[in-house]
PDB file of C-alpha atoms and ligand atoms in Angstrom:
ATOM      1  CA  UNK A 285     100.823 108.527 117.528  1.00  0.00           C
ATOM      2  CA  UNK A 286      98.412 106.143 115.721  1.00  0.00           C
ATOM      3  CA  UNK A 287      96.907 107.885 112.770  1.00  0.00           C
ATOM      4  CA  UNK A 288      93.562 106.938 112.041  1.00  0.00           C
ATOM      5  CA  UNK A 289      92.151 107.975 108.199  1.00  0.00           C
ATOM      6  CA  UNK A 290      88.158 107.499 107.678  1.00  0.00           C
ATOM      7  CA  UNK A 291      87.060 107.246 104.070  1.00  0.00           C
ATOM      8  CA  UNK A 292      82.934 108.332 103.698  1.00  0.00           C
ATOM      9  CA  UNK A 293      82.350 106.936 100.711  1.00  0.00           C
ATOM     10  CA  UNK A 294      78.277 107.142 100.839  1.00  0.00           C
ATOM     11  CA  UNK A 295      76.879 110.675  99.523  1.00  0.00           C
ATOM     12  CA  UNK A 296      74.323 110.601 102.113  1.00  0.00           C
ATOM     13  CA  UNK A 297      75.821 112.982 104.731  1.00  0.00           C
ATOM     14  CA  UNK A 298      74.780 112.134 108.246  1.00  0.00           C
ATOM     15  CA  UNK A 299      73.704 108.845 107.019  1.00  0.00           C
ATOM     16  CA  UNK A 300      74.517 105.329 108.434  1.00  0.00           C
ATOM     17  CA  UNK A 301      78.052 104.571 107.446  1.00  0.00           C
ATOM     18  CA  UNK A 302      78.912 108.466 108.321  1.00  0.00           C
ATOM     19  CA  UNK A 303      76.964 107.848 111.957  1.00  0.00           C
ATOM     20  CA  UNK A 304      79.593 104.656 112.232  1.00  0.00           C
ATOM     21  CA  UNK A 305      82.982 106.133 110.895  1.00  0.00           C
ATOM     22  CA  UNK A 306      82.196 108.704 112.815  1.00  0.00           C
ATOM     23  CA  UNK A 307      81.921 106.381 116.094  1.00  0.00           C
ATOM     24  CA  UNK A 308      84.972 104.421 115.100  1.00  0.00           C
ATOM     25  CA  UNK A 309      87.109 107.775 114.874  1.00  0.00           C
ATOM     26  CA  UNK A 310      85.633 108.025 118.262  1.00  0.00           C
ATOM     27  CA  UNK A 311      86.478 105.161 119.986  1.00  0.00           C
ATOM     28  CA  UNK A 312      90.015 105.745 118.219  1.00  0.00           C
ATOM     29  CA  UNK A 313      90.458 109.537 119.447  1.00  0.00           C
ATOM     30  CA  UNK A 314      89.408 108.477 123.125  1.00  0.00           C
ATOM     31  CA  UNK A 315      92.442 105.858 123.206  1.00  0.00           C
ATOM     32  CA  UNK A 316      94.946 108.810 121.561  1.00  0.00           C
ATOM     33  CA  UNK A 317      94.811 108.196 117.860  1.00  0.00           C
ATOM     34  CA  UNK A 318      95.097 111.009 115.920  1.00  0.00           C
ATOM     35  CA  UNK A 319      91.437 110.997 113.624  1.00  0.00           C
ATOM     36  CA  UNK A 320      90.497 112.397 110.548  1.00  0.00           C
ATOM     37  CA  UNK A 321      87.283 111.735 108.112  1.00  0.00           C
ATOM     38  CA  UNK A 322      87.077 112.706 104.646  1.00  0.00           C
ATOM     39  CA  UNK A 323      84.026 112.237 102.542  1.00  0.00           C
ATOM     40  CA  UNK A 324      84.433 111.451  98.880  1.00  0.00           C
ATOM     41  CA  UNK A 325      80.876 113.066  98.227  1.00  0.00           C
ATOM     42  CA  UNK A 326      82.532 116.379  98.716  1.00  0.00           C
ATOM     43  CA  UNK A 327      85.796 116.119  96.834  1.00  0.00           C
ATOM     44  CA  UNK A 328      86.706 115.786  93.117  1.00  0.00           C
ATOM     45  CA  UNK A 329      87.539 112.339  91.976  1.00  0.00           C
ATOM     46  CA  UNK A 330      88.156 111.410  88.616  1.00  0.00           C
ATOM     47  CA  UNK A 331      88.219 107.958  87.371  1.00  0.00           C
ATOM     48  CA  UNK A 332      91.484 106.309  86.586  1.00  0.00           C
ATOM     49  CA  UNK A 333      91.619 105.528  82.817  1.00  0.00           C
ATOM     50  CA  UNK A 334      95.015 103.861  83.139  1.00  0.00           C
ATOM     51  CA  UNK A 335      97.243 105.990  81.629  1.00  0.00           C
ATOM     52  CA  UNK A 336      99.979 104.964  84.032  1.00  0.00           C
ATOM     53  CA  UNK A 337     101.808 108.122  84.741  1.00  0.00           C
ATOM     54  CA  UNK A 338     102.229 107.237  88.242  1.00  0.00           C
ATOM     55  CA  UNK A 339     104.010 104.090  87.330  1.00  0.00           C
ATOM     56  CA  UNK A 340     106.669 106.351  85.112  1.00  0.00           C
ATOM     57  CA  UNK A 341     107.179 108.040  88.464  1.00  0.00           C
ATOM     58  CA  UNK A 342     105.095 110.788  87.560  1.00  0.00           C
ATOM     59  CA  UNK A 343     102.241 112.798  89.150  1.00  0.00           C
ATOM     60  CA  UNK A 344      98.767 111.442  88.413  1.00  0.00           C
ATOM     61  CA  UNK A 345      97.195 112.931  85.148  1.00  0.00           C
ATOM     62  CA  UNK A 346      93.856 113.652  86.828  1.00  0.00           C
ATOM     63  CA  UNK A 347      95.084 116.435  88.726  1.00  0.00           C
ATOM     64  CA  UNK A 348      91.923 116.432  91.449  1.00  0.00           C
ATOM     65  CA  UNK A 349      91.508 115.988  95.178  1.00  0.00           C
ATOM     66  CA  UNK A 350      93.094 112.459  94.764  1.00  0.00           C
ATOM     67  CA  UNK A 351      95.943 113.875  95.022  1.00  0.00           C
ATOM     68  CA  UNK A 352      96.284 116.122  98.297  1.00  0.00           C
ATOM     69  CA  UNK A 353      94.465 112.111  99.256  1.00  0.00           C
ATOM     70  CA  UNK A 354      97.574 110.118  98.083  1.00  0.00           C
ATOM     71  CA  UNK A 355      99.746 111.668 100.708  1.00  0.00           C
ATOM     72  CA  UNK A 356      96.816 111.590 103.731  1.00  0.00           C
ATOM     73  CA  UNK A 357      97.011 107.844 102.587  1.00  0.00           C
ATOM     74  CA  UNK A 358     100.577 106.868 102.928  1.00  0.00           C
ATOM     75  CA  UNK A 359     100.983 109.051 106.333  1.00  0.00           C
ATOM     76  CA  UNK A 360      97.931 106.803 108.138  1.00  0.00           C
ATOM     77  CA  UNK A 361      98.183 103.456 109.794  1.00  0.00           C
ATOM     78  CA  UNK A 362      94.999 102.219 109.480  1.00  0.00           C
ATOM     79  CA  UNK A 363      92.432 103.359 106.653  1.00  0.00           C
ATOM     80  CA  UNK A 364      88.577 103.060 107.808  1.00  0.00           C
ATOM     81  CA  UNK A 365      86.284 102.007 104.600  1.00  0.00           C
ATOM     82  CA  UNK A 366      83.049 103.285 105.115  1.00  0.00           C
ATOM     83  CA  UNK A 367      80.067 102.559 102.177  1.00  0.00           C
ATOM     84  CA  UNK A 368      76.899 101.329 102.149  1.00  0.00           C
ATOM     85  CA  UNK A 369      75.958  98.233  99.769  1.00  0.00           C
ATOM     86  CA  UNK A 370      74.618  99.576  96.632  1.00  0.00           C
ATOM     87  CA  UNK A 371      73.487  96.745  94.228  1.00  0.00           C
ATOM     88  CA  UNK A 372      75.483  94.425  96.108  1.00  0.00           C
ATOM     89  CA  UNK A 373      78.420  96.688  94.928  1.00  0.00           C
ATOM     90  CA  UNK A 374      80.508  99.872  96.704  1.00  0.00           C
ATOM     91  CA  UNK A 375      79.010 102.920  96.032  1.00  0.00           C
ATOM     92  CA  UNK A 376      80.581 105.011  92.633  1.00  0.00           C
ATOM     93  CA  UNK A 377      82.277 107.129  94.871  1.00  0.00           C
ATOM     94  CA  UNK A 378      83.760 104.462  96.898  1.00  0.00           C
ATOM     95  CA  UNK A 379      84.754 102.576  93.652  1.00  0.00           C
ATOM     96  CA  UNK A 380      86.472 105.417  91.787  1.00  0.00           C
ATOM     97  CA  UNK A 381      88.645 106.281  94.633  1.00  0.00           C
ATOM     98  CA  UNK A 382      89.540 102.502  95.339  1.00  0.00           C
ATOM     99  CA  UNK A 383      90.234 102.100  91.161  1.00  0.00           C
ATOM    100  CA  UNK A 384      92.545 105.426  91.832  1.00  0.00           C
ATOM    101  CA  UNK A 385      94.645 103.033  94.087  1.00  0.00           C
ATOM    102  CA  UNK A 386      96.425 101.809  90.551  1.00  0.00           C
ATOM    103  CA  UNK A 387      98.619 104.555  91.687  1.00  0.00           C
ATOM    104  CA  UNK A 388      99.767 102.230  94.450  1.00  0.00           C
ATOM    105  CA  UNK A 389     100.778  99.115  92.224  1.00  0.00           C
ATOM    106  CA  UNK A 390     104.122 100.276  90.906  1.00  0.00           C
ATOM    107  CA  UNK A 391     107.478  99.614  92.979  1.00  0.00           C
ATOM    108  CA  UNK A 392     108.198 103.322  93.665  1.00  0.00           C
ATOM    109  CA  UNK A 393     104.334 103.767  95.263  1.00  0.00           C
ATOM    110  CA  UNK A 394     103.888 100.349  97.060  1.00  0.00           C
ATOM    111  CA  UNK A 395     105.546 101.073  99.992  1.00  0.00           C
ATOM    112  CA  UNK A 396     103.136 103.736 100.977  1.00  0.00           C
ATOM    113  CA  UNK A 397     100.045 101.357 101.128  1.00  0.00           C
ATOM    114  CA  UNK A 398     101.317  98.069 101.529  1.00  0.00           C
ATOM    115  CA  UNK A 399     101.354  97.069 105.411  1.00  0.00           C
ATOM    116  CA  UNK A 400      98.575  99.231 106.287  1.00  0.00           C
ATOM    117  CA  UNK A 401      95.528  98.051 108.333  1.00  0.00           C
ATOM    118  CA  UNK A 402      91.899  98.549 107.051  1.00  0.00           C
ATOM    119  CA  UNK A 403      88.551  98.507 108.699  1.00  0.00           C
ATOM    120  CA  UNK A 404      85.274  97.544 107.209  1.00  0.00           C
ATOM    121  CA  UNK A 405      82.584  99.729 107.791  1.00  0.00           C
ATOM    122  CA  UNK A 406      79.110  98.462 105.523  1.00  0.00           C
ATOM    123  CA  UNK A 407      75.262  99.543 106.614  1.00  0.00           C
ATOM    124  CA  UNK A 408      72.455  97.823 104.607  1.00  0.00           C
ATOM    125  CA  UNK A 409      68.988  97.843 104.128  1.00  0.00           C
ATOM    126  CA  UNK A 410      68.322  93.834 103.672  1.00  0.00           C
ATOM    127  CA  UNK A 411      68.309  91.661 107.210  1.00  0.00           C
ATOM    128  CA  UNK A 412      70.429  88.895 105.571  1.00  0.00           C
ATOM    129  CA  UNK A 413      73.853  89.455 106.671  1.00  0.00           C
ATOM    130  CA  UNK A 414      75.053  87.052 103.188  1.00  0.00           C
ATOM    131  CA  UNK A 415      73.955  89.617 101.030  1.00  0.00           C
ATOM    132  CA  UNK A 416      77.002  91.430 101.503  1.00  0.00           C
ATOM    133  CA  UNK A 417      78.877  88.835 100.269  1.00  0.00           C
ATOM    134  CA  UNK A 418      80.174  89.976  96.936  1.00  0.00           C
ATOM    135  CA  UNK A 419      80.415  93.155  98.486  1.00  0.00           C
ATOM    136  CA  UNK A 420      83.533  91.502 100.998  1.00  0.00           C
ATOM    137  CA  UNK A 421      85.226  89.459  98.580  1.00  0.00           C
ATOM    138  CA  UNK A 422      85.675  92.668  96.475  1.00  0.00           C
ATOM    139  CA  UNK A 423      87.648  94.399  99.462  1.00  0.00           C
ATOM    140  CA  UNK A 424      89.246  91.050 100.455  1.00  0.00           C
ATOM    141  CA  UNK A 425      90.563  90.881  96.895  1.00  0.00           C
ATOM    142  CA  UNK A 426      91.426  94.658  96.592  1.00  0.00           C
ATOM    143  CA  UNK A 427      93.690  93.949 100.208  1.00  0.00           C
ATOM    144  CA  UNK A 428      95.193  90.810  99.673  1.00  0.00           C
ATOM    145  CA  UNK A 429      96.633  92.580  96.357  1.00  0.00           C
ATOM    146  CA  UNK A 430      97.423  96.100  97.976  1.00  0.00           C
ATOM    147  CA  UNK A 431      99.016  93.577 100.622  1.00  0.00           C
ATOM    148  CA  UNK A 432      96.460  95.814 103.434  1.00  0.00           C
ATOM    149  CA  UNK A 433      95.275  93.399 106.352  1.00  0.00           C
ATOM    150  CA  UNK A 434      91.661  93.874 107.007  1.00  0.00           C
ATOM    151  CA  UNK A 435      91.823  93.950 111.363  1.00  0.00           C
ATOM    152  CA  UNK A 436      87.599  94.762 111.891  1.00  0.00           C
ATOM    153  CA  UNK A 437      84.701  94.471 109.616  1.00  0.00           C
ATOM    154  CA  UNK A 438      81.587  95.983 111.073  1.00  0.00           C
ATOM    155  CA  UNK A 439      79.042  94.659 109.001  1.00  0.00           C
ATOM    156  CA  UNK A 440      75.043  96.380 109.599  1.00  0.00           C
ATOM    157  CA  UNK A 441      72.535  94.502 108.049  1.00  0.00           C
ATOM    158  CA  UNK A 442      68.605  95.639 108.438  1.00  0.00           C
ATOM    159  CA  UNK A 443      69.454  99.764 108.019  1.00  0.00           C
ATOM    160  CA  UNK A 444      67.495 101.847 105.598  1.00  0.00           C
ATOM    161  CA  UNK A 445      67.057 105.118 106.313  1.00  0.00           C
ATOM    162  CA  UNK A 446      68.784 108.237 106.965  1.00  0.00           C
ATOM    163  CA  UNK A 447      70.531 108.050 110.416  1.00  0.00           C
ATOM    164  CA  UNK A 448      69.057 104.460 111.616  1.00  0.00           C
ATOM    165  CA  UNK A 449      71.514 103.214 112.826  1.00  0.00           C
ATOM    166  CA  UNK A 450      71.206 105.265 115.914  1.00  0.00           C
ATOM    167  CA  UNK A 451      67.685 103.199 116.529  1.00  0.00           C
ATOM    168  CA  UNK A 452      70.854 100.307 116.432  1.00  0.00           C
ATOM    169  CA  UNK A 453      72.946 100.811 119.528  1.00  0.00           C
ATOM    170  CA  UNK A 454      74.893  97.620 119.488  1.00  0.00           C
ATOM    171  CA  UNK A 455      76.048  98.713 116.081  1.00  0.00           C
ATOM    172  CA  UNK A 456      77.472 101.831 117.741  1.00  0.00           C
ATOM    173  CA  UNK A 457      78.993 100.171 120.206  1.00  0.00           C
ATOM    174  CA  UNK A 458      80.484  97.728 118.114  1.00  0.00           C
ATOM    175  CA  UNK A 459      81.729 100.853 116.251  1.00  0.00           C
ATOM    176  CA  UNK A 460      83.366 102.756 119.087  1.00  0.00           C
ATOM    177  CA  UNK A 461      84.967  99.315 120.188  1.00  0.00           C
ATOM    178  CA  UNK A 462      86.582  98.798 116.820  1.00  0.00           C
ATOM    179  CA  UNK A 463      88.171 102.476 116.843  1.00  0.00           C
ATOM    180  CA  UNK A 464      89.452 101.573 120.661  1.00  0.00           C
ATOM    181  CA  UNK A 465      91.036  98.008 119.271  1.00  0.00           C
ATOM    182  CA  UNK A 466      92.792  99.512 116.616  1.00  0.00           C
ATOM    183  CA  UNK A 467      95.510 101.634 119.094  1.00  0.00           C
TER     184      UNK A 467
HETATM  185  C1  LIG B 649      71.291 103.230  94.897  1.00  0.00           C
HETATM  186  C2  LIG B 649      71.052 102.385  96.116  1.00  0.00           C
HETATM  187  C3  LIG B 649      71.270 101.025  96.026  1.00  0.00           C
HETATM  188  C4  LIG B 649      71.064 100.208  97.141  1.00  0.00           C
HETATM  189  N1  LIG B 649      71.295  98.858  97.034  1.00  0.00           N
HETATM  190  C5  LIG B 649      71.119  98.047  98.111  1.00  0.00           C
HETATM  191  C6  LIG B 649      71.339  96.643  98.032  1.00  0.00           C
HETATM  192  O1  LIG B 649      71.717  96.085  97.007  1.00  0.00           O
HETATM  193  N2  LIG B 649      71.152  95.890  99.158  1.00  0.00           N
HETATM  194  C7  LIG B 649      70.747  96.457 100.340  1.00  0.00           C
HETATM  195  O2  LIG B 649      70.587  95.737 101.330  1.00  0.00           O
HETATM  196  N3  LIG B 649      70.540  97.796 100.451  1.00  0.00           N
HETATM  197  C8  LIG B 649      70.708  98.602  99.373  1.00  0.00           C
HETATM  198  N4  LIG B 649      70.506  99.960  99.480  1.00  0.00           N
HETATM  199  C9  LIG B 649      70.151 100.548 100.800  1.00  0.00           C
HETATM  200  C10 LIG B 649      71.357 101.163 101.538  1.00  0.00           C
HETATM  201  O3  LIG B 649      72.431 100.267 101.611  1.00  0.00           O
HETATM  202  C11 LIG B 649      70.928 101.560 102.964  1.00  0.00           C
HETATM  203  O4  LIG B 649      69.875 102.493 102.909  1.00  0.00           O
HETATM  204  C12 LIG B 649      72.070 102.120 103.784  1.00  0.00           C
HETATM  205  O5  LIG B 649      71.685 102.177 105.135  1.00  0.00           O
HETATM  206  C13 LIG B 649      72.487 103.521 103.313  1.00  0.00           C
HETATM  207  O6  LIG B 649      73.563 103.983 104.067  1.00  0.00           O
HETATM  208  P1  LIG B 649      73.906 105.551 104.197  1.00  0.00           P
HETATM  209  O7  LIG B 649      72.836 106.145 105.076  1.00  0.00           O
HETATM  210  O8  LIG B 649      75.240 105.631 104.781  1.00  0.00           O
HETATM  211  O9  LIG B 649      73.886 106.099 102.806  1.00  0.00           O
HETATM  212  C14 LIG B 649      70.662 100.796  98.373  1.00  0.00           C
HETATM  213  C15 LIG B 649      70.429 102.172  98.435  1.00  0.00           C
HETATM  214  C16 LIG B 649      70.610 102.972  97.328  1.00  0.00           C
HETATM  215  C17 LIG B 649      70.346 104.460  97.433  1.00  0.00           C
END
């Protein structure tokens, strides 16, 4: 069975990229995936100050919810990354979990990311659909080096408030559609 892992990385709960992840797990659950969301707002992530423990084969030194994640990581297929654009940027949240993915760049750890699909899930206030630009090159970057192949971006410009994007059906179907393509 297909094993679908959505990351919330915005802190708004109930928001715009949680309204999408959410409709993505759908659309994956409804063709058999298994589906799980977990929402960086509510766990403990520390950032990575490169101490490189994990590449001397050893546990991470932060000792926080990162790593109960490390293990969620390497069991799913496809990884569903979910943030708004903040200053043109990932959210902190999203950030310090993605710079916790040193972990992964050592010989004895890159077999559990490398091979993986991702999915692209970015709401934003602005109607131009170029200013999330630097915001896709930073992902593209992050997979081409984690070797992760990026199958679906679904990309929602013109969304500001809390929960818009259900004012945005098309987005929600585009949503459920990507979480059906991906089994
Ligand atoms: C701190 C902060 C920074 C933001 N920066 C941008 C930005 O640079 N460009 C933009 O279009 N929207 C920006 N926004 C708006 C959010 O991307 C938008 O409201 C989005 O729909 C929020 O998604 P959410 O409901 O999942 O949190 C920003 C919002 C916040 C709170």
């Amino acid at each position: 069975m297909k094993k679908v892992l959505g990351i919330l990385g915005s802190p708004r709960k109930h928001g715009n990229t949680h309204l999408l992840i959410a409709k993505v797990l759908e659309g994956a659950r409804e063709k058999g995936a298994q589906a799980e969301l977990v929402t960086l707002d509510a766990l403990q992530i520390h950032e990575c100050n490169g101490c490189h423990a994990c590449w001397r084969e050893k546990e991470c030194s932060k000792q926080d919810d990162m790593n109960t994640l490390y293990p969620k990581i390497a069991e799913s297929d496809v990884l569903i990354f979910g943030t708004p654009v903040y200053w043109y940027a990932p959210t902190a949240l999203m950030k310090a979990f993605i710079d916790r993915f040193v972990y992964f760049n050592c010989p004895a750890n890159r077999g559990k990311i490398q091979g993986k699909s991702a999915v692209l899930v970015i709401p934003f206030e602005e109607d131009d659909p170029e200013m999330v630009a630097p915001l896709l090159t930073f992902f593209d970057k992050c997979f081409q080096y984690l070797q992760v192949q990026c199958v679906a971006k679904l990309i929602a410009p013109g969304v500001t408030k809390k929960g818009e994007v259900r004012d945005r059906p098309e987005y929600l179907a585009e949503a459920f559609q990507i979480g059906q393509s991906l089994v």
